[in-house]
Amino acid sequence: MALIGDYERNAFFTGVAFSNGDIVNGDQLTIYYRATDEFLYHAHFSIEEILALLV
């Protein structure tokens, strides 16, 4: 996971994401994270695609 938007990178802690939890629903992984001082973000991933990248 990479912080690519200015809204994610420009804050007190620059370039750092703080995970706030995750939810697994079938093959979908949703990660909730904070990367700035104001907002909570989320990102969706396919678990199958993540595992395929590891081998």
GROMACS .gro file of C-alpha atoms in nm:
model
   55
    1MET     CA    1   0.000   0.000   0.000
    2ALA     CA    2   0.143   0.336  -0.101
    3LEU     CA    3   0.033   0.685  -0.004
    4ILE     CA    4   0.003   0.861  -0.339
    5GLY     CA    5  -0.229   1.157  -0.289
    6ASP     CA    6  -0.123   1.489  -0.137
    7TYR     CA    7  -0.422   1.457   0.097
    8GLU     CA    8  -0.265   1.135   0.232
    9ARG     CA    9   0.095   1.254   0.256
   10ASN     CA   10   0.095   1.614   0.380
   11ALA     CA   11   0.041   1.610   0.754
   12PHE     CA   12   0.230   1.605   1.083
   13PHE     CA   13   0.365   1.252   1.012
   14THR     CA   14   0.465   1.266   0.645
   15GLY     CA   15   0.443   0.943   0.445
   16VAL     CA   16   0.313   0.727   0.731
   17ALA     CA   17  -0.007   0.520   0.739
   18PHE     CA   18  -0.159   0.408   1.068
   19SER     CA   19  -0.378   0.099   1.035
   20ASN     CA   20  -0.704   0.123   1.226
   21GLY     CA   21  -0.836  -0.223   1.147
   22ASP     CA   22  -0.951  -0.445   0.866
   23ILE     CA   23  -1.255  -0.641   0.749
   24VAL     CA   24  -1.252  -0.960   0.544
   25ASN     CA   25  -1.562  -1.027   0.334
   26GLY     CA   26  -1.514  -1.329   0.110
   27ASP     CA   27  -1.213  -1.251  -0.111
   28GLN     CA   28  -1.220  -0.878  -0.033
   29LEU     CA   29  -0.995  -0.723   0.231
   30THR     CA   30  -1.080  -0.369   0.340
   31ILE     CA   31  -0.813  -0.187   0.540
   32TYR     CA   32  -0.904   0.126   0.732
   33TYR     CA   33  -0.615   0.363   0.793
   34ARG     CA   34  -0.521   0.717   0.887
   35ALA     CA   35  -0.254   0.900   0.695
   36THR     CA   36  -0.328   1.257   0.795
   37ASP     CA   37  -0.456   1.425   1.105
   38GLU     CA   38  -0.809   1.486   0.974
   39PHE     CA   39  -0.952   1.187   0.788
   40LEU     CA   40  -1.002   0.811   0.800
   41TYR     CA   41  -0.939   0.632   0.470
   42HIS     CA   42  -1.006   0.281   0.340
   43ALA     CA   43  -0.854   0.064   0.069
   44HIS     CA   44  -0.994  -0.252  -0.092
   45PHE     CA   45  -0.781  -0.548  -0.197
   46SER     CA   46  -0.844  -0.894  -0.339
   47ILE     CA   47  -0.693  -1.154  -0.105
   48GLU     CA   48  -0.642  -1.391  -0.398
   49GLU     CA   49  -0.445  -1.126  -0.589
   50ILE     CA   50  -0.229  -1.047  -0.285
   51LEU     CA   51  -0.145  -1.415  -0.234
   52ALA     CA   52  -0.064  -1.459  -0.604
   53LEU     CA   53   0.196  -1.182  -0.576
   54LEU     CA   54   0.373  -1.369  -0.295
   55VAL     CA   55   0.461  -1.677  -0.500
   0.00000   0.00000   0.00000
